[in-house]
Every structure is written in structure tokens, then in C-alpha cells.
PDB file of C-alpha atoms and ligand atoms in Angstrom:
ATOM      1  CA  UNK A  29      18.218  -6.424 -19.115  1.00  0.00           C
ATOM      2  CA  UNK A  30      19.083  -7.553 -22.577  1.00  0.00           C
ATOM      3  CA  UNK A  31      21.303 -10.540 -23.740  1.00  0.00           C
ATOM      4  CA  UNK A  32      22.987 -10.896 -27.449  1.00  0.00           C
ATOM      5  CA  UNK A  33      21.236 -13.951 -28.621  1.00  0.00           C
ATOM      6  CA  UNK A  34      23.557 -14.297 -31.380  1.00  0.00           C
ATOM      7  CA  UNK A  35      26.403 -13.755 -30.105  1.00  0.00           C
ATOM      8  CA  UNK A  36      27.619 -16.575 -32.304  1.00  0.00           C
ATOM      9  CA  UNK A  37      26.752 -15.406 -35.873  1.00  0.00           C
ATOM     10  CA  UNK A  38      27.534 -12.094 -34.875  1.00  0.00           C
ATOM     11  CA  UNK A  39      31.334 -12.988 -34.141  1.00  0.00           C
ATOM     12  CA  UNK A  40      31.086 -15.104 -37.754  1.00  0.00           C
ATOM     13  CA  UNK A  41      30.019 -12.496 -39.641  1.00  0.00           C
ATOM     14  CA  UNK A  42      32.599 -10.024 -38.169  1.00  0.00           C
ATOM     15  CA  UNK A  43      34.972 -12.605 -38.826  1.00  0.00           C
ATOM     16  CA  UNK A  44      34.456 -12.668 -42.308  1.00  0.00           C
ATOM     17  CA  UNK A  45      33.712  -9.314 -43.656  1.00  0.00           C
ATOM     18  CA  UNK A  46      30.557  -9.717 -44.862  1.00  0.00           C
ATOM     19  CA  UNK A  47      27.406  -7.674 -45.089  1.00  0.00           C
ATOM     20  CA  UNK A  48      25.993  -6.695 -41.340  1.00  0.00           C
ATOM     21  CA  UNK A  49      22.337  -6.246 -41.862  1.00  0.00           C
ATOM     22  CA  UNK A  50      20.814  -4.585 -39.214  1.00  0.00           C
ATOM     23  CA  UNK A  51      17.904  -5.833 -39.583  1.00  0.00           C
ATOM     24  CA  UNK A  52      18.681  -9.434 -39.160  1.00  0.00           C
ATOM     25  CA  UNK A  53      20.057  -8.852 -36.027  1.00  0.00           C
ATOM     26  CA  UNK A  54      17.874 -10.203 -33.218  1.00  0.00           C
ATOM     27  CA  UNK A  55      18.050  -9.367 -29.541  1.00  0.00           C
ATOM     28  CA  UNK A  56      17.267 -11.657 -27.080  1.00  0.00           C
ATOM     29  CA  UNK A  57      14.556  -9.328 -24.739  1.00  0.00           C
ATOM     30  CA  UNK A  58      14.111 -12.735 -22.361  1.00  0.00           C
ATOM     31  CA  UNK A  59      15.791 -15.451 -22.408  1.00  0.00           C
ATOM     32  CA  UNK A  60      14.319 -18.920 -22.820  1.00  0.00           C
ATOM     33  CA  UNK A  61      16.161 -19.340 -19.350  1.00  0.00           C
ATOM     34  CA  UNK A  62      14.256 -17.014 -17.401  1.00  0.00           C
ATOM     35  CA  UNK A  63      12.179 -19.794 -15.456  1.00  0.00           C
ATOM     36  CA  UNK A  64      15.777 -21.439 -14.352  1.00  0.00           C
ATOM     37  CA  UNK A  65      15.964 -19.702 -10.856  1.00  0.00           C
ATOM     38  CA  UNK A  66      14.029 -17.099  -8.468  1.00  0.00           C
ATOM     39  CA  UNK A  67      16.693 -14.977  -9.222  1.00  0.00           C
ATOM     40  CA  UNK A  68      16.326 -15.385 -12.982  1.00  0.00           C
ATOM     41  CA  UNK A  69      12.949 -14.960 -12.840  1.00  0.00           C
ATOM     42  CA  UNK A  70      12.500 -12.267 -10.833  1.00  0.00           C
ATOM     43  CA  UNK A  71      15.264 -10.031 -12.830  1.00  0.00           C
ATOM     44  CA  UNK A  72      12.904 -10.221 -16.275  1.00  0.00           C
ATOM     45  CA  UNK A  73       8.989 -10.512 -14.760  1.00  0.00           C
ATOM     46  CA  UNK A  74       7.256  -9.298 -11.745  1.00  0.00           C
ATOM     47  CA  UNK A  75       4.500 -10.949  -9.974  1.00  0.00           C
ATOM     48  CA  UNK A  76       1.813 -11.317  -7.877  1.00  0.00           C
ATOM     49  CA  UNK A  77      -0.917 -12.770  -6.622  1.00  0.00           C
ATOM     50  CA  UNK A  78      -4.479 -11.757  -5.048  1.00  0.00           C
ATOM     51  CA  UNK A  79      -2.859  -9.624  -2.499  1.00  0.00           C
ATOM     52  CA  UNK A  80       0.296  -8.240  -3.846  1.00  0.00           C
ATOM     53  CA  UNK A  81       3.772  -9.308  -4.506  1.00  0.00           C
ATOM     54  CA  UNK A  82       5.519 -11.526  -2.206  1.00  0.00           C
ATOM     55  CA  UNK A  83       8.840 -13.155  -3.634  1.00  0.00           C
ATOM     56  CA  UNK A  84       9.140 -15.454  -0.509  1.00  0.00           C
ATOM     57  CA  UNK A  85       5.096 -17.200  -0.863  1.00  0.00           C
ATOM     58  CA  UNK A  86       5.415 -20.111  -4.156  1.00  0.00           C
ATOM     59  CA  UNK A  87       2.002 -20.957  -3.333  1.00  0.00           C
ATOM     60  CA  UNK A  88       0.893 -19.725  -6.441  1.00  0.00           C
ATOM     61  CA  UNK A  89       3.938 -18.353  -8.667  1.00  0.00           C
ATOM     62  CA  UNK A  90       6.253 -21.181  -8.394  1.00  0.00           C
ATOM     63  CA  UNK A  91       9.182 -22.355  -9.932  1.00  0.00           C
ATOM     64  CA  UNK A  92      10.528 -25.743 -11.596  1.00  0.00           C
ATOM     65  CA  UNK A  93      12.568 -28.061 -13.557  1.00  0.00           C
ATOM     66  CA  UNK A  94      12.696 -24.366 -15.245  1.00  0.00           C
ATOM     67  CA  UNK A  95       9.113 -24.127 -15.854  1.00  0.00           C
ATOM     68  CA  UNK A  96       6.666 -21.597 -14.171  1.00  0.00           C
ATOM     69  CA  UNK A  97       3.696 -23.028 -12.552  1.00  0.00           C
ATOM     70  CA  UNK A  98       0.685 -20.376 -11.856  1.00  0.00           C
ATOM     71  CA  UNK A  99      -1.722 -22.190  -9.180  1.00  0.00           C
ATOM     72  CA  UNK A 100      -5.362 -21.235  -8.312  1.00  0.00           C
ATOM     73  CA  UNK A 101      -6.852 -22.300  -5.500  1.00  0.00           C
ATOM     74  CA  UNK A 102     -10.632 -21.775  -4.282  1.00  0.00           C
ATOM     75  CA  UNK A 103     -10.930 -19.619  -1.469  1.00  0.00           C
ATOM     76  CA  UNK A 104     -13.320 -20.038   1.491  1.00  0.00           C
ATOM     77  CA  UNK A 105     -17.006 -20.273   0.344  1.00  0.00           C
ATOM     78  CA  UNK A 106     -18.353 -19.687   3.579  1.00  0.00           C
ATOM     79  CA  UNK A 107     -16.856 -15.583   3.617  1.00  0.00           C
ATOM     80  CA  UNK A 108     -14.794 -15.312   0.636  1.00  0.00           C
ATOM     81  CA  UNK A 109     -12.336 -12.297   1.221  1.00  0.00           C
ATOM     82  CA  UNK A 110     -13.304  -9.173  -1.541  1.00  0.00           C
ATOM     83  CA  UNK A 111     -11.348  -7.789  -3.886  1.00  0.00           C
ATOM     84  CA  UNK A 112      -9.723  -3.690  -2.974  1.00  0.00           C
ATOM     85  CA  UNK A 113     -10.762  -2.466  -6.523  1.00  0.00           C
ATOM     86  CA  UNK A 114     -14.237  -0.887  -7.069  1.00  0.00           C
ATOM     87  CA  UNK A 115     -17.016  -3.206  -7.044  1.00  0.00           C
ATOM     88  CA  UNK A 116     -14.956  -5.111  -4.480  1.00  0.00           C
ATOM     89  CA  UNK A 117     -16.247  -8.436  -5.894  1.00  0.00           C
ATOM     90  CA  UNK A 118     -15.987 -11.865  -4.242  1.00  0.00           C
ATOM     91  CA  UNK A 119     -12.616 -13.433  -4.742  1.00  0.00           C
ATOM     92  CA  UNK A 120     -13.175 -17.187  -5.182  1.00  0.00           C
ATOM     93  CA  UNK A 121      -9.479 -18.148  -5.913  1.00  0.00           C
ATOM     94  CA  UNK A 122      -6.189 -17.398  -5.085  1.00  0.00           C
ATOM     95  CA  UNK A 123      -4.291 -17.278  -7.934  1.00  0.00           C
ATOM     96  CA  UNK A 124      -1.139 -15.825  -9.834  1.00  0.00           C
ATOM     97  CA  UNK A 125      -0.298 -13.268 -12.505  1.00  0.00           C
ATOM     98  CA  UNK A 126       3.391 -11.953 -13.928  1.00  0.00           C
ATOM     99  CA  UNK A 127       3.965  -9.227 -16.170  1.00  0.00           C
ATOM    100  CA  UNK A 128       7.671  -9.125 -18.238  1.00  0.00           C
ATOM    101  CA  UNK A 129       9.459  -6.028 -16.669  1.00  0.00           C
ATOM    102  CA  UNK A 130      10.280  -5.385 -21.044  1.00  0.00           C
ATOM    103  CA  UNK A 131       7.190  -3.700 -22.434  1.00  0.00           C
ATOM    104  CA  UNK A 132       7.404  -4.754 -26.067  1.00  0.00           C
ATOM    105  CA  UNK A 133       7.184  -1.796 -28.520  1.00  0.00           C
ATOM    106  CA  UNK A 134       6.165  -2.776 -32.503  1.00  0.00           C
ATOM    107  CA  UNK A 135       7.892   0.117 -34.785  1.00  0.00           C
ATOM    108  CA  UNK A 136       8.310  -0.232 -38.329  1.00  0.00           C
ATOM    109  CA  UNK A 137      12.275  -0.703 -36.892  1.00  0.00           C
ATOM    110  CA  UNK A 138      11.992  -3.771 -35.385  1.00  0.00           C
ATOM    111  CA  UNK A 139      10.120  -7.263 -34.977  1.00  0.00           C
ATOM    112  CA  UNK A 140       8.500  -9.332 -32.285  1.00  0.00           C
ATOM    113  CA  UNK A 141       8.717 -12.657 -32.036  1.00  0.00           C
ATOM    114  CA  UNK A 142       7.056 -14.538 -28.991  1.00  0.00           C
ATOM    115  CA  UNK A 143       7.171 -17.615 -28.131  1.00  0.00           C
ATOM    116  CA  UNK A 144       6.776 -20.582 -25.190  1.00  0.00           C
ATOM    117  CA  UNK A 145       5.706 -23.951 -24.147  1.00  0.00           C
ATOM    118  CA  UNK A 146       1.920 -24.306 -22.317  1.00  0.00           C
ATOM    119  CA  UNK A 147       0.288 -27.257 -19.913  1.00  0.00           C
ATOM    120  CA  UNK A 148      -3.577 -25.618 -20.199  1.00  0.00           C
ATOM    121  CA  UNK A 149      -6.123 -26.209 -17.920  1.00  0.00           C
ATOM    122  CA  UNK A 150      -9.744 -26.477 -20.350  1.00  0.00           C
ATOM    123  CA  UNK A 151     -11.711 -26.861 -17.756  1.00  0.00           C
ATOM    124  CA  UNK A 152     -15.166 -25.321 -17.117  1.00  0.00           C
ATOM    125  CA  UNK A 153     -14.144 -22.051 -14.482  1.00  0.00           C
ATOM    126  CA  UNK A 154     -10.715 -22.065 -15.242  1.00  0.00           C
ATOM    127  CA  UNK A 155      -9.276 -18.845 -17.718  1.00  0.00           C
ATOM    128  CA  UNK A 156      -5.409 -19.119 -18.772  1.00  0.00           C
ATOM    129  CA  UNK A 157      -4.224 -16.386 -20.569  1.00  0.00           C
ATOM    130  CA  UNK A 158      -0.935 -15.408 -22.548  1.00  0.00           C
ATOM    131  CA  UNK A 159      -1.565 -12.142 -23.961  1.00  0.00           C
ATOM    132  CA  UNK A 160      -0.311  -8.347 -24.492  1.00  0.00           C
ATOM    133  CA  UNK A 161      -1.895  -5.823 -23.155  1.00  0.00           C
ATOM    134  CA  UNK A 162      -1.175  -1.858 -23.313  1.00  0.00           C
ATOM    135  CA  UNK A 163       0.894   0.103 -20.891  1.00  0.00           C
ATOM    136  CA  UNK A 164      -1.362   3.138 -21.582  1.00  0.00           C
ATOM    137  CA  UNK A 165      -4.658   2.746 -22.571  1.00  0.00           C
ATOM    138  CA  UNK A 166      -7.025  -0.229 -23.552  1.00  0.00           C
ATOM    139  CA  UNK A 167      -6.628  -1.644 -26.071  1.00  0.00           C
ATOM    140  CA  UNK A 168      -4.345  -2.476 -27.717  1.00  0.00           C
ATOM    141  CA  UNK A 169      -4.601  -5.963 -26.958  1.00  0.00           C
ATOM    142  CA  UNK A 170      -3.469  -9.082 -28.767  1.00  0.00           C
ATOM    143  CA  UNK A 171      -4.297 -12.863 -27.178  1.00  0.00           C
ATOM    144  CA  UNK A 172      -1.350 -15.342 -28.033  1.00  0.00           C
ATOM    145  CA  UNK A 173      -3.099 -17.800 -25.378  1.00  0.00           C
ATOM    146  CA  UNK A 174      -6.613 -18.067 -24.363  1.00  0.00           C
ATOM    147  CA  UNK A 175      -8.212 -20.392 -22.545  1.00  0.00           C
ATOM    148  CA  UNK A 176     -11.796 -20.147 -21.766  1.00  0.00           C
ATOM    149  CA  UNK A 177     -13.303 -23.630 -19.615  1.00  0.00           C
ATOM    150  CA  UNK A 178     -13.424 -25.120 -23.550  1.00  0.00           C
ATOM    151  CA  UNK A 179     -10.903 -27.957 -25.444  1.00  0.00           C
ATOM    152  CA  UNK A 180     -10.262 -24.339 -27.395  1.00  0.00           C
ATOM    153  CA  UNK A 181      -7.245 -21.893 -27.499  1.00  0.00           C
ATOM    154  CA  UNK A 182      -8.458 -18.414 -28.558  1.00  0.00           C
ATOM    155  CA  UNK A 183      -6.098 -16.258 -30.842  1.00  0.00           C
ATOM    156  CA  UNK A 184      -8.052 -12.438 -30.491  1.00  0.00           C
ATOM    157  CA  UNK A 185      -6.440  -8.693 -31.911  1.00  0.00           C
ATOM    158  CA  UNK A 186      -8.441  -6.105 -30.203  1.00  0.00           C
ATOM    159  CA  UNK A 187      -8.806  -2.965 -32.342  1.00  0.00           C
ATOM    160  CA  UNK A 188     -11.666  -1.218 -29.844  1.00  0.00           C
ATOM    161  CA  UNK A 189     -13.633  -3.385 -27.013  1.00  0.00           C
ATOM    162  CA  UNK A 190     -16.286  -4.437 -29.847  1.00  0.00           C
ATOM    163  CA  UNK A 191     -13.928  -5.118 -33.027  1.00  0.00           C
ATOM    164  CA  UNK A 192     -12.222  -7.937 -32.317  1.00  0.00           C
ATOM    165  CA  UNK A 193     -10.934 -10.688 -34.210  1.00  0.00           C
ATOM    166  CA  UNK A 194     -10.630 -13.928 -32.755  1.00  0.00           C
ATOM    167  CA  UNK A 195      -9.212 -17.611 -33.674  1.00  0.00           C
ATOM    168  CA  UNK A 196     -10.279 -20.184 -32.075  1.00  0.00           C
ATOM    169  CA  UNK A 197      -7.776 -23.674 -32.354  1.00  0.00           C
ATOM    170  CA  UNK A 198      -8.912 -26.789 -30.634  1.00  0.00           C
ATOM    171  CA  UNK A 199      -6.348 -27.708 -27.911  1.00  0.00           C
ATOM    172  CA  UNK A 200      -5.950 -30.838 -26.349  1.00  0.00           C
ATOM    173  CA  UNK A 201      -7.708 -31.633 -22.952  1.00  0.00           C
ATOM    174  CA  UNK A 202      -4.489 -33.804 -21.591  1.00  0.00           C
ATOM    175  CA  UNK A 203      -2.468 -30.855 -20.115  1.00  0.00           C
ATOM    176  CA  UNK A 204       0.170 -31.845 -22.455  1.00  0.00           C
ATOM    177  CA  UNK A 205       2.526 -29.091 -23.348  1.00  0.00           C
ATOM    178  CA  UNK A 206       1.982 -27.287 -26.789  1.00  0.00           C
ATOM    179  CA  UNK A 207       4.006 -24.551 -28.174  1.00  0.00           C
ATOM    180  CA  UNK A 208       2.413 -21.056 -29.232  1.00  0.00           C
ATOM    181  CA  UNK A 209       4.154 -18.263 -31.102  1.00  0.00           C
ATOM    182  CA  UNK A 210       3.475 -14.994 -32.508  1.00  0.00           C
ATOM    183  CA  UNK A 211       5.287 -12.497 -34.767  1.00  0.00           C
ATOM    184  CA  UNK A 212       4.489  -8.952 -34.802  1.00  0.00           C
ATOM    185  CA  UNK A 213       5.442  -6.696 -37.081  1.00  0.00           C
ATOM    186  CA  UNK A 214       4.454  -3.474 -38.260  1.00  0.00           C
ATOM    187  CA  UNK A 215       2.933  -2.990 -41.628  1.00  0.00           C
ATOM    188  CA  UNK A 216       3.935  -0.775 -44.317  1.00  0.00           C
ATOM    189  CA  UNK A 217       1.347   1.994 -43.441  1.00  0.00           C
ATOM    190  CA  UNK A 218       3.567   2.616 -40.118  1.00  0.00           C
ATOM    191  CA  UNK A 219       0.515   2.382 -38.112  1.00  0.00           C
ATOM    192  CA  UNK A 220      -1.080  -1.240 -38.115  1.00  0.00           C
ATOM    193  CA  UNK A 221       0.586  -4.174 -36.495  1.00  0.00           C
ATOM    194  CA  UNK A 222       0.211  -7.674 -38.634  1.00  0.00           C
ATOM    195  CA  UNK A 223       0.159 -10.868 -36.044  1.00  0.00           C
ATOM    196  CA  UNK A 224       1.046 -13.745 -37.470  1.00  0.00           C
ATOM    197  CA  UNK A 225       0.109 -16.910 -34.905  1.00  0.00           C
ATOM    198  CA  UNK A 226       1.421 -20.573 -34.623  1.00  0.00           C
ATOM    199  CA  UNK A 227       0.343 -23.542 -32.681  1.00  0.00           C
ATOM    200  CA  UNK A 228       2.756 -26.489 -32.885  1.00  0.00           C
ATOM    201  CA  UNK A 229       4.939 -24.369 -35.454  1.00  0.00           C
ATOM    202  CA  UNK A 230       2.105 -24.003 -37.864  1.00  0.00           C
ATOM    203  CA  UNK A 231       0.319 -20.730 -38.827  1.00  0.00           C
ATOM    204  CA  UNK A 232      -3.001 -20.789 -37.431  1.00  0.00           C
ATOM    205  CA  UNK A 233      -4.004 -17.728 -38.214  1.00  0.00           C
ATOM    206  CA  UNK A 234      -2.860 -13.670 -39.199  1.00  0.00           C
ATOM    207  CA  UNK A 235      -4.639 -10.724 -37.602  1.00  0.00           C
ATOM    208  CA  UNK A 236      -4.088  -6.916 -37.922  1.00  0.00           C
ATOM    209  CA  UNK A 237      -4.283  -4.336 -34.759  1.00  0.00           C
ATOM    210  CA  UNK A 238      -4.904  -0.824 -35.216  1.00  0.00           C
ATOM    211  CA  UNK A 239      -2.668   1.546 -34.819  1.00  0.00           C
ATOM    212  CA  UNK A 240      -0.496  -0.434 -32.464  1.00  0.00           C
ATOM    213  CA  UNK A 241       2.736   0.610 -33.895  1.00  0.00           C
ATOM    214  CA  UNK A 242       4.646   2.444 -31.097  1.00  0.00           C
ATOM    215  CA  UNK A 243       2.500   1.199 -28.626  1.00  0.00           C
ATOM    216  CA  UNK A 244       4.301  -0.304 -25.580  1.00  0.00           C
ATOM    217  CA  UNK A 245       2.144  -3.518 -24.186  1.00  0.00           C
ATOM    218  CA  UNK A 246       3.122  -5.901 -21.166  1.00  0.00           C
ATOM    219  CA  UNK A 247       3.597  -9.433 -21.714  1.00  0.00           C
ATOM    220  CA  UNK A 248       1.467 -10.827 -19.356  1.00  0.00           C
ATOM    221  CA  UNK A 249       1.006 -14.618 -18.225  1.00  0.00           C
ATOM    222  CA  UNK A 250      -1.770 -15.014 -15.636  1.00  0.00           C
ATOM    223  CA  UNK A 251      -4.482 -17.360 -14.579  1.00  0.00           C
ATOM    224  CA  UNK A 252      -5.632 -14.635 -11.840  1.00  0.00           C
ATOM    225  CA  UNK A 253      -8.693 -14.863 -13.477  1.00  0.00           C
ATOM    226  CA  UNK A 254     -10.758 -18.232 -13.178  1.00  0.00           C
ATOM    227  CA  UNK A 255     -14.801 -18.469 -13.810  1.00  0.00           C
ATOM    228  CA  UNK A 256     -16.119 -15.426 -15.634  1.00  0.00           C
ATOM    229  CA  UNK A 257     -15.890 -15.651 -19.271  1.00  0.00           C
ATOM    230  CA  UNK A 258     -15.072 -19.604 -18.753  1.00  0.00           C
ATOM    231  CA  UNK A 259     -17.808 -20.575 -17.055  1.00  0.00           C
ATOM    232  CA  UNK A 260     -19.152 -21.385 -13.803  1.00  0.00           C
ATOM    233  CA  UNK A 261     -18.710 -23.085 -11.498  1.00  0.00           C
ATOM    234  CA  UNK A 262     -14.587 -23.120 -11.186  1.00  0.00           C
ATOM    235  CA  UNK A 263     -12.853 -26.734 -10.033  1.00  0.00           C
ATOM    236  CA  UNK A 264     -13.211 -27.748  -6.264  1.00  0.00           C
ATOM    237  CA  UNK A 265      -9.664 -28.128  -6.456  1.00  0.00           C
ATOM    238  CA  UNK A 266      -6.463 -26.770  -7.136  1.00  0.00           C
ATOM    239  CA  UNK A 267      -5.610 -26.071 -11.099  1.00  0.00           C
ATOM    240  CA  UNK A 268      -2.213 -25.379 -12.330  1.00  0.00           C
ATOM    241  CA  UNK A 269      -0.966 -23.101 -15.290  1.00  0.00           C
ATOM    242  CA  UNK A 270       2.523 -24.168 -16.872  1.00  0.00           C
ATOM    243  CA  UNK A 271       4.571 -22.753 -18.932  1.00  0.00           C
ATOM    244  CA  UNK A 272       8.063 -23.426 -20.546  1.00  0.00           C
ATOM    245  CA  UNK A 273      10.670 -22.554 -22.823  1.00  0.00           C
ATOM    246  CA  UNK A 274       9.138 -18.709 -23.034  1.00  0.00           C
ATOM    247  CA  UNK A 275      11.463 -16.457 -25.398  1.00  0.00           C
ATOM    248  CA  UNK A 276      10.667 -13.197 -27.001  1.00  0.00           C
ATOM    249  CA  UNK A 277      13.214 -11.895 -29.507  1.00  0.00           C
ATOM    250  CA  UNK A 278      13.708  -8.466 -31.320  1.00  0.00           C
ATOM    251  CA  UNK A 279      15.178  -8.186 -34.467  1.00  0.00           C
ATOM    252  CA  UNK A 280      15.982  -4.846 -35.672  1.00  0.00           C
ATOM    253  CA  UNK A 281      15.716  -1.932 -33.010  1.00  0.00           C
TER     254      UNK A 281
HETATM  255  C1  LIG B 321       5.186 -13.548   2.261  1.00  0.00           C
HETATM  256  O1  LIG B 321       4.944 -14.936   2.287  1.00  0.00           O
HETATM  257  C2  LIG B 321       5.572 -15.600   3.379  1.00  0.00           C
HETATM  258  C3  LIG B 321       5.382 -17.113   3.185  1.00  0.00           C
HETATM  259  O2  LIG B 321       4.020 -17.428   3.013  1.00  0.00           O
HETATM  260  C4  LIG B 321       4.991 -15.070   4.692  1.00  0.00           C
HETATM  261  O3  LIG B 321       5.630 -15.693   5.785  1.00  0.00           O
HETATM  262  C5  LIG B 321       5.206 -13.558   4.753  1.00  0.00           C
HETATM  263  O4  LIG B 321       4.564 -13.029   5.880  1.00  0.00           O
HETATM  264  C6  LIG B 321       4.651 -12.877   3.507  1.00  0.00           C
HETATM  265  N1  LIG B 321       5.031 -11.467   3.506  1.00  0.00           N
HETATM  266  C7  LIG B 321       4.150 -10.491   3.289  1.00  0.00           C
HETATM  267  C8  LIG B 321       4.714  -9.105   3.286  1.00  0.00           C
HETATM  268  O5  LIG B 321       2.964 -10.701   3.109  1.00  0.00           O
HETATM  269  C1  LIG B 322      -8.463  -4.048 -37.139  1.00  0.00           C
HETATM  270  O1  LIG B 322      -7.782  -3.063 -37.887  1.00  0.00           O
HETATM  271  C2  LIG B 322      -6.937  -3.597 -38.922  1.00  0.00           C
HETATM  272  C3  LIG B 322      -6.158  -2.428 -39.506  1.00  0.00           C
HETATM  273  O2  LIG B 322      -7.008  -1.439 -39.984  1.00  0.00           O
HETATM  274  C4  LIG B 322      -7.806  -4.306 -39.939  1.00  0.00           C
HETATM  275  O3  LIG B 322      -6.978  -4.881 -40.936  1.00  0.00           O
HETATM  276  C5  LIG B 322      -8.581  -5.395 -39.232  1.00  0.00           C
HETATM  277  O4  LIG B 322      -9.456  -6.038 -40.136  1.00  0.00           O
HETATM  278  C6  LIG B 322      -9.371  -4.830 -38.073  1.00  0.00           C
HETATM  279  N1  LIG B 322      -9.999  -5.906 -37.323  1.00  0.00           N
HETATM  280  C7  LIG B 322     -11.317  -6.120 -37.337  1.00  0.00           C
HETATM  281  C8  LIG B 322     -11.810  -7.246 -36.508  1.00  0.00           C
HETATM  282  O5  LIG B 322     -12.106  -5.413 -37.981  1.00  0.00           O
END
């Protein structure tokens, strides 16, 4: 589903005659309104949690004062239920993951631009994430949010498992909301994509992926995965995941 953004200028340049640039038109590809309602929500993501989408259980996808919360909370110790996928490890939280039904596709026609509001846990055993990750094959992967048990918000570009560039940008302990945003857009070899990535509405940093051009990738927003990578052990209670004000934009095609 896909919404004019600027419906506005549009109508005020057609009004007046002048110069249409393709280019500068932009395409809203969600809506910064998309956390507003169930029904909203569930016509531009999908979701799930440990055992598979339910759009009636808000135990951990839930809704808001039009901001998503994602909610983990420890399982039994005593016989923690295993995961279906091969090794079938332990599954110490229930938690919550949602992928944007629009895969996002860099070509040297268009431009990305990504953007939201995040309340990050830091905690030791807790890993947010708000990243893009390929339809097809792995990677591509870029990291717009990363949160790994540390006062830390990685930026990473994956180019193979091994090369990878990451950022890392101190982020305040106080679950106060933050704003992240990233650009993508191809570069002039047609192949590479160039990242540019804010924190506040400052630059932080600009990475490159390989051969990402034409590459769909979900937009994914989970906190399904907790300990690992961010330490161990996870919080004895429940952490929560929010996020606001999440637009992506196209301009171009
Ligand atoms: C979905 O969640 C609701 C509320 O927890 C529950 O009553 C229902 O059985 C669940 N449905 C499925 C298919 O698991
Ligand atoms: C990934 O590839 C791009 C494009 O070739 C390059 O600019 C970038 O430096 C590479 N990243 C790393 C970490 O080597």
C-alpha cells in the first residue's frame, strides 16, 4: 500500500507550471501513522512472536498512544520450551519481531530514507535491533539500530559475514526516546549502496554495502533476540522495546 506524501507540493507545482522533477518526488512507503491502530498496523508490517503470528495476543507486539511496544519476557527456567528450528535451542524469552510487508529495493532510480523514534533497553541480555536484512540471501545487511546489553547503539553495513563495518554511538541509559535515520542511496558505480546514518538529526557516520543495489531487504524491528551477543544473563523481568514516529520514504522510483 502506498500513500502520496506530498500530495501538497505536488498539487502546487501542478498549479503553477513549473518544472516536475521526478526525482524529487518522494513516496510515502509507510506512513509515520502506521502504529495508530491494529488495523493500521497490521496493513504495512507483519508480526510475530516465539510461536507464530497471532493478531489477537498484545502480550508482546502491542500497540499505543501510536507507538509499538515489543515486550520480552523470561520464560520458565525450570523446562524452558525449545525452539522448532535446527539446534532447537532453549528459548529463555518470549518476545516479538515485525517485518514491513514493503521490501525496500536501492536502484540507482530511487532513494531510501528511514527513519523513527526509539525507547532502548541497554541492558546486559537484552538485544534491540532496527535493521535491513535481505529477502534472498545473507547479507546484505545494514544495522540502523543496535543494541547490544551496552550504553551503545551500533551502526554496522555487512558486505560478507566477516567485512563489516560498524559505528558504535553512545546512547543514553534512561529509555528516553532518540531518533535514528538512514539514507540509502545507490552510488554512481550502479552496484554499491552509500548509508548515510543520523542520531538526533546529526550524521554519525557513512558506510558503503556491496553490491546491494537491486537488492530487496525487509525492514525489520525485533527484540526476539535477548542474551547472545548482549550478554548473559538477560533481566529477571519484563523489558520493553518502543518505537515511534517510524517513516520510510522513496524518492524517485
Ligand atoms: C491467540 O491469542 C489469544 C489471546 O492470548 C488466544 O486466546 C488464542 O488461542 C491464540 N490463537 C492461536 C491460534 O494461538
Ligand atoms: C564494503 O564494500 C564497499 C563497496 O565496495 C566499500 O566501500 C566498503 O569499504 C566495504 N566495507 C568494508 C568494511 O570493507
Amino acid at each position: 500500500m502506498i500513500f502520496p506524501s506530498n500530495l501538497k507540493a505536488t498539487l502546487a507545482l501542478t498549479a503553477t507550471a513549473i518544472y516536475f522533477h521526478p526525482a524529487h518526488a518522494a513516496t510515502t512507503v509507510i506512513p509515520s501513522t502506521s502504529f495508530s491502530s491494529y488495523s493500521t498496523f497490521e496493513s504495512f508490517w507483519w508480526g510475530s512472536d516465539h510461536n507464530g503470528r497471532n493478531s489477537t495476543d498484545h502480550s508482546h507486539i502491542a500497540l499505543a498512544s501510536s507507538t509499538l511496544s515489543l515486550i520480552a519476557t523470561p520464560t520458565s527456567n525450570a523446562v524452558p520450551p525449545t525452539s522448532t528450528a535446527n539446534p532447537n535451542p532453549a528459548i529463555h524469552y518470549a518476545s516479538g519481531a515485525i517485518h514491513a510487508q514493503s521490501q525496500i529495493t536501492v536502484t540507482s532510480a530511487n532513494a531510501y530514507t528511514i527513519s523513527g523514534e526509539f525507547s532502548s533497553p541497554t541492558a546486559v541480555g537484552t538485544w534491540p535491533a532496527f535493521f535491513q536484512q535481505a529477502v534472498n540471501s545473507w547479507p546484505p545487511e545494514t544495522d540502523i539500530g543496535e543494541w547490544k546489553g551496552t550504553a551503545n547503539n551500533w551502526f554496522n553495513t555487512f558486505n560478507t559475514s566477516s567485512i563489516v563495518k560498524s559505528t558504535l554511538v553512545s546512547w543514553p541509559t534512561d529509555l528516553s526516546f532518540h531518533a535514528l535515520k538512514a539514507v540509502l542511496t545507490a552510488e554512481s558505480n550502479g552496484a554499491d549502496v552509500k548509508i548515510d546514518f543520523y542520531m538526533d538529526n546529526v550524521l554519525q557516520t557513512t558506510q558503503y554495502g556491496q553490491g546491494f543495489v537491486g537488492q530487496p531487504l525487509w525492514l525489520i524491528i525485533n527484540l526476539q533476540q535477548m542474551e547472545g551477543s548482549s550478554g548473559t544473563p538477560g533481566p529477571s523481568g519484563t523489558t520493553t522495546y518502543k518505537v515511534r514516529n517510524l517513516e520510510v520514504t522513496r524518492s524517485g522510483s
